[in-house]
Tab-separated table of C-alpha atoms in Angstrom:
chain	number	residue	atom	x	y	z
N	1	MET	CA	91.797	163.495	105.661
N	2	ARG	CA	95.193	162.281	106.154
N	3	SER	CA	94.321	159.168	108.045
N	4	ALA	CA	91.816	158.446	104.912
N	5	ARG	CA	94.672	158.622	102.732
N	6	THR	CA	96.644	156.347	104.927
N	7	ILE	CA	93.955	153.943	105.173
N	8	ALA	CA	93.466	154.261	101.380
N	9	LEU	CA	97.231	153.737	100.879
N	10	ALA	CA	97.218	150.716	103.341
N	11	ALA	CA	94.263	149.125	101.243
N	12	LEU	CA	96.099	149.575	98.157
N	13	LEU	CA	99.257	147.908	99.533
N	14	VAL	CA	97.596	144.868	100.915
N	15	ALA	CA	95.492	144.556	97.647
N	16	ALA	CA	98.805	144.516	95.838
N	17	PHE	CA	100.477	142.252	97.981
N	18	ALA	CA	97.263	139.777	97.918
N	19	SER	CA	97.582	139.782	93.856
N	20	LEU	CA	101.242	138.924	94.180
N	21	LEU	CA	100.314	136.075	96.332
N	22	SER	CA	97.488	134.843	94.277
N	23	ALA	CA	99.685	135.206	91.377
N	24	ASN	CA	101.485	132.288	92.320
N	25	GLU	CA	98.663	129.838	91.644
N	26	ILE	CA	98.413	128.257	88.213
N	27	PRO	CA	95.827	129.881	85.983
N	28	GLN	CA	93.066	127.412	84.760
N	29	GLY	CA	94.200	127.320	81.380
N	30	GLU	CA	97.938	126.342	82.172
N	31	ARG	CA	97.402	123.421	84.055
N	32	ARG	CA	99.337	120.334	83.003
N	33	SER	CA	99.177	116.782	83.899
N	34	GLY	CA	102.260	115.198	84.759
N	35	TYR	CA	101.831	113.342	81.631
N	36	SER	CA	102.838	116.162	79.547
N	37	PHE	CA	106.236	116.453	80.953
N	38	MET	CA	107.071	112.840	80.122
N	39	SER	CA	109.272	111.581	77.297
N	40	PRO	CA	107.598	109.962	74.108
N	41	ASP	CA	108.777	106.470	75.391
N	42	THR	CA	107.245	106.963	78.881
N	43	LYS	CA	104.026	108.238	77.168
N	44	ALA	CA	103.916	105.427	74.895
N	45	MET	CA	104.031	103.160	77.917
N	46	GLN	CA	101.065	104.602	79.374
N	47	ASN	CA	99.074	104.740	76.193
N	48	ASP	CA	98.985	101.114	75.405
N	49	ASP	CA	97.049	98.798	78.029
N	50	THR	CA	99.509	95.886	77.187
N	51	THR	CA	102.809	97.911	77.888
N	52	ASN	CA	101.269	99.659	80.910
N	53	PRO	CA	102.606	97.653	83.804
N	54	GLY	CA	99.962	99.513	86.035
N	55	MET	CA	97.446	97.123	84.093
N	56	LEU	CA	98.887	94.157	85.919
N	57	TRP	CA	97.543	95.827	89.057
N	58	VAL	CA	94.423	96.858	87.430
N	59	LEU	CA	93.776	92.831	86.596
N	60	ASP	CA	94.605	91.620	90.003
N	61	GLY	CA	92.169	93.835	91.281
N	62	GLU	CA	89.654	92.739	89.032
N	63	ALA	CA	90.015	89.569	90.524
N	64	LEU	CA	89.687	90.643	93.861
N	65	TRP	CA	86.390	92.557	93.113
N	66	LYS	CA	84.878	89.243	92.596
N	67	SER	CA	86.622	87.354	95.197
N	68	LYS	CA	84.527	86.743	98.845
N	69	ALA	CA	86.170	88.281	101.697
N	70	GLY	CA	85.237	88.383	105.119
N	71	ALA	CA	82.940	86.995	107.688
N	72	THR	CA	79.775	87.775	105.575
N	73	GLY	CA	81.274	86.258	102.542
N	74	LYS	CA	80.640	88.875	100.268
N	75	ALA	CA	82.394	90.183	97.643
N	76	CYS	CA	82.634	93.651	96.255
N	77	ALA	CA	80.783	92.564	92.973
N	78	ASP	CA	78.171	91.312	95.280
N	79	CYS	CA	76.989	94.592	96.364
N	80	HIS	CA	78.471	96.974	93.449
N	81	HIS	CA	77.968	94.477	90.764
N	82	ASP	CA	79.422	95.506	87.523
N	83	ALA	CA	82.372	97.913	88.598
N	84	GLY	CA	82.375	99.392	84.875
N	85	ALA	CA	78.820	100.959	85.643
N	86	SER	CA	78.962	101.155	89.604
N	87	MET	CA	82.358	102.640	89.785
N	88	LYS	CA	82.495	105.092	86.903
N	89	GLY	CA	83.239	108.763	88.276
N	90	VAL	CA	84.058	107.461	91.634
N	91	ALA	CA	87.680	108.301	91.788
N	92	ALA	CA	87.014	111.593	90.572
N	93	ARG	CA	85.168	112.264	93.437
N	94	TYR	CA	87.601	111.335	96.289
N	95	PRO	CA	88.743	112.042	98.890
N	96	ALA	CA	85.063	112.425	99.898
N	97	PHE	CA	83.401	113.419	103.070
N	98	ASP	CA	82.324	110.217	105.355
N	99	LYS	CA	79.529	111.075	107.682
N	100	THR	CA	79.977	108.455	110.252
N	101	LEU	CA	83.619	109.395	110.661
N	102	GLY	CA	82.947	113.357	110.216
N	103	ARG	CA	86.018	113.855	108.112
N	104	PRO	CA	87.042	112.988	104.356
N	105	VAL	CA	88.389	109.699	103.376
N	106	ASN	CA	90.545	108.820	100.318
N	107	LEU	CA	89.616	105.773	97.942
N	108	GLU	CA	92.076	103.342	99.766
N	109	GLN	CA	90.150	104.322	103.073
N	110	ARG	CA	87.091	103.811	101.491
N	111	ILE	CA	87.654	100.301	100.165
N	112	ASN	CA	88.951	99.708	103.686
N	113	LEU	CA	85.694	100.848	105.269
N	114	CYS	CA	83.897	98.842	103.163
N	115	ARG	CA	85.435	96.061	104.112
N	116	ALA	CA	84.733	96.811	107.970
N	117	ARG	CA	81.620	97.509	107.452
N	118	HIS	CA	80.004	95.242	104.776
N	119	GLN	CA	82.367	92.571	104.295
N	120	GLU	CA	83.466	92.227	108.174
N	121	ALA	CA	87.047	91.896	106.613
N	122	THR	CA	90.310	92.897	107.969
N	123	PRO	CA	91.682	96.087	106.647
N	124	LEU	CA	94.197	95.668	104.025
N	125	PRO	CA	97.479	97.343	105.105
N	126	TYR	CA	98.478	100.970	102.707
N	127	GLU	CA	100.760	99.981	100.059
N	128	SER	CA	99.824	96.246	100.006
N	129	ARG	CA	99.430	94.860	96.423
N	130	ASP	CA	95.692	94.217	97.059
N	131	LEU	CA	94.790	97.395	98.378
N	132	LEU	CA	96.771	98.837	95.298
N	133	ALA	CA	95.165	96.791	92.997
N	134	LEU	CA	91.801	97.072	94.131
N	135	THR	CA	92.227	100.794	94.260
N	136	ALA	CA	93.794	100.796	90.972
N	137	PHE	CA	90.784	98.630	89.280
N	138	VAL	CA	88.319	101.015	90.899
N	139	ALA	CA	90.116	104.035	89.662
N	140	GLN	CA	90.665	102.752	86.270
N	141	GLN	CA	86.942	102.858	85.651
N	142	SER	CA	86.970	106.705	86.042
N	143	ARG	CA	89.440	106.897	83.248
N	144	GLY	CA	88.984	110.351	81.169
N	145	VAL	CA	86.363	111.533	83.800
N	146	ALA	CA	87.032	114.840	84.806
N	147	VAL	CA	87.928	115.348	88.494
N	148	GLU	CA	85.492	116.812	90.727
N	149	ALA	CA	86.688	116.234	94.116
N	150	GLY	CA	86.164	118.790	97.096
N	151	THR	CA	82.827	120.412	95.683
N	152	ASP	CA	80.767	119.215	98.851
N	153	PRO	CA	80.166	121.819	101.180
N	154	GLU	CA	81.057	119.991	104.352
N	155	LEU	CA	84.488	119.545	102.651
N	156	GLU	CA	85.234	123.276	102.705
N	157	PRO	CA	87.402	123.333	106.100
N	158	PHE	CA	89.264	120.176	104.862
N	159	VAL	CA	90.137	121.690	101.905
N	160	ALA	CA	91.422	125.016	103.176
N	161	ARG	CA	93.674	123.187	105.703
N	162	GLY	CA	95.017	120.759	103.017
N	163	HIS	CA	95.811	124.236	101.018
N	164	ASP	CA	97.420	125.671	104.147
N	165	LEU	CA	99.383	122.630	104.378
N	166	PHE	CA	100.495	123.087	100.602
N	167	MET	CA	101.365	126.603	101.363
N	168	GLN	CA	103.359	126.169	104.877
N	169	ARG	CA	106.911	125.944	104.625
N	170	GLN	CA	108.572	123.014	106.960
N	171	GLY	CA	111.385	120.758	107.117
N	172	GLN	CA	115.261	121.867	107.214
N	173	LEU	CA	115.267	122.987	103.378
N	174	ASN	CA	112.253	125.057	104.678
N	175	LEU	CA	110.190	124.420	101.668
N	176	GLY	CA	106.356	124.505	101.152
N	177	CYS	CA	104.651	122.246	98.114
N	178	THR	CA	104.071	125.694	96.611
N	179	ASN	CA	107.210	126.580	96.081
N	180	CYS	CA	108.089	124.213	93.755
N	181	HIS	CA	104.758	122.795	92.389
N	182	ASP	CA	103.220	126.551	92.243
N	183	ASP	CA	106.314	128.519	91.275
N	184	ASN	CA	108.829	126.470	89.689
N	185	TRP	CA	106.936	123.817	87.566
N	186	ASP	CA	108.338	124.883	84.486
N	187	LYS	CA	111.890	124.028	85.554
N	188	ARG	CA	113.931	121.226	86.375
N	189	LEU	CA	115.274	119.597	89.664
N	190	ALA	CA	118.422	117.687	89.167
N	191	GLY	CA	117.458	116.638	85.613
N	192	SER	CA	113.823	115.975	86.499
N	193	ALA	CA	110.615	117.867	85.379
N	194	ILE	CA	109.222	119.702	88.679
N	195	THR	CA	105.763	119.492	87.570
N	196	GLN	CA	102.777	121.051	88.684
N	197	GLY	CA	101.489	118.201	91.035
N	198	HIS	CA	98.127	117.048	89.903
N	199	PRO	CA	97.215	113.651	90.956
N	200	THR	CA	95.396	112.509	87.922
N	201	GLY	CA	96.944	109.193	87.675
N	202	TYR	CA	97.173	107.568	91.045
N	203	PRO	CA	97.740	104.788	91.816
N	204	LEU	CA	100.396	105.008	89.320
N	205	TYR	CA	103.389	102.972	88.161
N	206	ARG	CA	106.582	104.988	88.752
N	207	LEU	CA	109.453	103.383	87.067
N	208	GLU	CA	111.688	104.777	89.842
N	209	TRP	CA	109.398	102.360	92.245
N	210	GLN	CA	109.250	99.689	89.834
N	211	SER	CA	105.888	99.488	91.193
N	212	LEU	CA	102.602	100.894	91.591
N	213	GLY	CA	102.435	103.260	94.220
N	214	SER	CA	99.630	105.549	96.082
N	215	LEU	CA	99.500	109.192	96.314
N	216	GLN	CA	100.397	109.313	99.764
N	217	ARG	CA	103.586	107.315	98.897
N	218	ARG	CA	104.532	110.119	96.415
N	219	LEU	CA	103.682	112.624	99.176
N	220	ARG	CA	105.626	111.144	101.854
N	221	ALA	CA	108.514	110.901	99.505
N	222	CYS	CA	108.097	114.612	98.761
N	223	ILE	CA	107.965	115.685	102.489
N	224	THR	CA	111.217	113.446	102.857
N	225	GLY	CA	112.528	115.232	100.222
N	226	ILE	CA	112.041	118.634	101.890
N	227	ARG	CA	113.744	116.924	105.038
N	228	ALA	CA	110.517	117.115	106.833
N	229	GLN	CA	109.034	114.290	109.037
N	230	ALA	CA	106.710	112.541	106.798
N	231	TYR	CA	103.205	111.867	108.196
N	232	ASP	CA	101.970	108.286	108.836
N	233	TYR	CA	99.680	106.632	105.883
N	234	GLY	CA	96.432	107.353	106.532
N	235	ALA	CA	97.030	110.357	108.514
N	236	PRO	CA	94.185	113.668	108.288
N	237	GLU	CA	97.266	115.867	107.043
N	238	LEU	CA	97.933	113.855	103.926
N	239	VAL	CA	94.388	113.015	103.170
N	240	GLY	CA	93.854	116.974	103.556
N	241	LEU	CA	96.712	117.580	101.197
N	242	GLU	CA	95.349	114.834	98.695
N	243	LEU	CA	91.697	116.933	98.822
N	244	TYR	CA	93.256	119.961	97.952
N	245	LEU	CA	95.276	118.905	95.417
N	246	MET	CA	92.369	116.848	93.641
N	247	SER	CA	90.257	120.184	93.991
N	248	ARG	CA	93.300	122.049	92.796
N	249	ALA	CA	92.984	119.425	89.643
N	250	ARG	CA	89.254	119.728	89.412
N	251	GLY	CA	88.281	119.301	85.559
N	252	MET	CA	91.549	117.414	84.634
N	253	PRO	CA	90.833	113.766	83.262
N	254	ILE	CA	91.682	110.644	85.400
N	255	GLU	CA	94.511	108.644	84.160
N	256	THR	CA	94.733	105.871	86.338
N	257	PRO	CA	96.836	103.818	86.068
N	258	ALA	CA	99.242	106.343	84.904
N	259	VAL	CA	103.056	105.765	84.334
N	260	ARG	CA	105.541	108.189	85.649
N	261	PRO	CA	109.435	108.028	85.427
R	1	MET	CA	96.434	86.142	90.300
R	2	ALA	CA	96.537	87.734	86.698
R	3	SER	CA	100.191	87.723	85.895
R	4	ALA	CA	100.882	88.317	82.286
R	5	LEU	CA	99.643	90.915	79.469
R	6	ILE	CA	100.089	89.806	75.967
R	7	ASN	CA	99.607	91.605	72.680
R	8	VAL	CA	99.283	89.314	70.026
R	9	PRO	CA	97.208	90.533	66.452
R	10	ALA	CA	94.276	88.374	66.320
R	11	ARG	CA	94.494	88.063	62.912
R	12	ALA	CA	97.115	88.974	60.333
R	13	LYS	CA	97.839	88.083	56.511
R	14	ARG	CA	100.002	84.891	55.561
R	15	GLY	CA	103.475	86.284	55.343
R	16	ALA	CA	102.954	89.550	57.427
R	17	ILE	CA	105.611	90.321	59.745
R	18	ILE	CA	103.647	90.504	63.417
R	19	GLU	CA	104.870	92.094	66.716
R	20	ILE	CA	104.414	90.339	69.873
R	21	LYS	CA	104.520	92.082	73.042
R	22	THR	CA	104.510	90.643	76.504
R	23	LEU	CA	104.515	91.881	80.074
R	24	MET	CA	105.253	89.631	82.961
R	25	SER	CA	104.594	90.579	87.058
R	26	HIS	CA	107.857	89.959	88.484
R	27	ILE	CA	109.711	91.912	91.395
R	28	MET	CA	113.237	91.039	89.536
R	29	GLU	CA	115.046	91.309	93.077
R	30	THR	CA	118.726	91.442	92.115
R	31	GLY	CA	120.113	89.926	94.894
R	32	TYR	CA	122.635	92.893	95.392
R	33	ARG	CA	120.422	94.752	97.704
R	34	HIS	CA	120.867	94.561	101.728
R	35	THR	CA	118.023	95.140	104.389
R	36	ALA	CA	118.537	97.845	107.026
R	37	ASP	CA	120.010	95.037	109.210
R	38	GLY	CA	122.448	94.285	106.677
R	39	GLU	CA	121.181	91.042	105.767
R	40	VAL	CA	121.557	90.247	101.649
R	41	VAL	CA	118.024	90.322	99.980
R	42	PRO	CA	118.080	87.113	98.309
R	43	ARG	CA	117.995	87.136	94.217
R	44	ASN	CA	114.672	86.405	92.914
R	45	ILE	CA	114.421	86.816	89.213
R	46	ILE	CA	113.117	85.295	85.882
R	47	THR	CA	115.941	83.627	84.238
R	48	SER	CA	114.517	82.605	80.923
R	49	PHE	CA	111.525	83.508	78.592
R	50	SER	CA	110.551	81.152	75.708
R	51	CYS	CA	107.865	81.390	72.735
R	52	ARG	CA	106.707	78.623	71.010
R	53	TYR	CA	104.434	78.880	67.770
R	54	ASN	CA	102.488	75.716	67.346
R	55	GLY	CA	105.049	74.000	68.916
R	56	THR	CA	108.180	75.489	67.477
R	57	GLU	CA	110.204	77.776	69.501
R	58	ILE	CA	110.688	81.214	67.732
R	59	PHE	CA	112.223	83.259	70.409
R	60	ARG	CA	114.021	82.638	73.638
R	61	ALA	CA	115.770	85.136	75.816
R	62	ASP	CA	117.687	84.508	79.295
R	63	LEU	CA	117.260	87.475	81.794
R	64	PHE	CA	119.601	88.950	84.150
R	65	PRO	CA	119.553	90.783	87.474
R	66	ALA	CA	120.060	94.256	85.762
R	67	ILE	CA	116.551	93.971	84.203
R	68	ALA	CA	113.766	95.767	85.708
R	69	ALA	CA	110.844	94.685	87.638
R	70	ASN	CA	107.751	93.412	85.550
R	71	PRO	CA	109.965	92.588	82.263
R	72	PHE	CA	108.429	93.792	79.081
R	73	VAL	CA	109.759	91.466	76.247
R	74	THR	CA	108.527	92.380	72.635
R	75	PHE	CA	109.754	90.703	69.303
R	76	PHE	CA	108.786	89.944	65.613
R	77	THR	CA	107.946	86.952	63.720
R	78	VAL	CA	106.171	86.014	60.353
R	79	ALA	CA	102.669	85.178	60.555
R	80	THR	CA	102.875	81.575	58.509
R	81	GLU	CA	99.907	79.674	60.053
R	82	SER	CA	96.841	80.016	62.007
R	83	GLY	CA	97.383	78.670	65.499
R	84	LYS	CA	98.709	79.219	69.073
R	85	PHE	CA	101.533	81.126	70.675
R	86	ASP	CA	102.917	79.544	74.036
R	87	PHE	CA	104.770	81.696	76.292
R	88	GLU	CA	106.880	80.498	79.316
R	89	TRP	CA	108.707	82.142	81.930
R	90	ILE	CA	110.919	80.375	84.324
R	91	GLY	CA	112.983	81.750	87.329
R	92	ASP	CA	114.469	81.608	90.830
R	93	ARG	CA	112.524	79.992	93.610
R	94	GLY	CA	110.856	77.568	91.267
R	95	PHE	CA	108.960	80.232	89.322
R	96	THR	CA	107.401	79.389	86.325
R	97	GLU	CA	104.307	80.856	84.458
R	98	THR	CA	102.626	80.218	81.473
R	99	ALA	CA	100.173	81.978	78.853
R	100	SER	CA	99.072	81.612	75.415
R	101	ALA	CA	97.493	83.473	72.605
R	102	SER	CA	95.985	82.685	69.232
R	103	ILE	CA	95.997	84.015	66.045
R	104	THR	CA	94.144	83.628	62.860
R	105	VAL	CA	96.027	83.791	59.490
R	106	GLU	CA	94.198	84.320	56.206
């Protein structure tokens, strides 16, 4: 009898602890895009395509979409035709599972895979103007489309790994992503809004960068901020984090190219 | 590569005050920064911007190193006649870009 009571008590404690843990997660109804934390001036900058500097990259990307590249002399448009139809909703599904590689790839990696496999062209370096431009152009076609990344059952273990990384404390400051972006998103850090970390607008124009940048650039900056060693561009850890963040933002509209302070 | 975004109303009433918005792609390197090796990154900025309305200059601005990358310049003018706005950006290292937009005044 006594052991049964102990077990019941232990189960109760575990349940209480578990509910405490999940309490950290942001409820669906309280999720907010980084946009909602911005000043009216920065919002206005994003709203108008003629004031949004991210559109400069989108226009470059449109030109690249139509320009021939690689040994096969094919342009993106030769296979995918009108991006407005063929690329609509694509960015909302990325990172997605690549069957040949057996792991998820993000949109930048997909573009480079397409270059290697179909255009026989050299991959574009991460954060290069051309790769950002093409990514921004492709992602902009999904503007307003709800994020649905991570629903593929094959991605399940990778989403879980990304989630683990999100929760894991690391670096000299011994912080996990969750300590700021789940627990303290309604507060400020050195005057700036912390935000919930929903990556709905990437690649985006950051006023601090004075340039467009990828989600991986943002993640690396955050990791450096907690004084941990940042993963290299394209590292599976970063793609895993991207994947978890996108699945965490499921249902929120794509804003690419967003503007952030 | 596409480098400028221009926003001019396509049509306007004669005498109306219209807003013109321009966004030019440029890194606006100040010339005050150093590389990790201590070398100065040479200045590379836009130094002047001008707008002509059917040939007559209606706006001019000098730009300086403190101006952020991808300068956004906006100004107002009076729509007097149908025609063309010609924009010109001139900068370091022989940088020169032009763009134009037309307007119908009724």
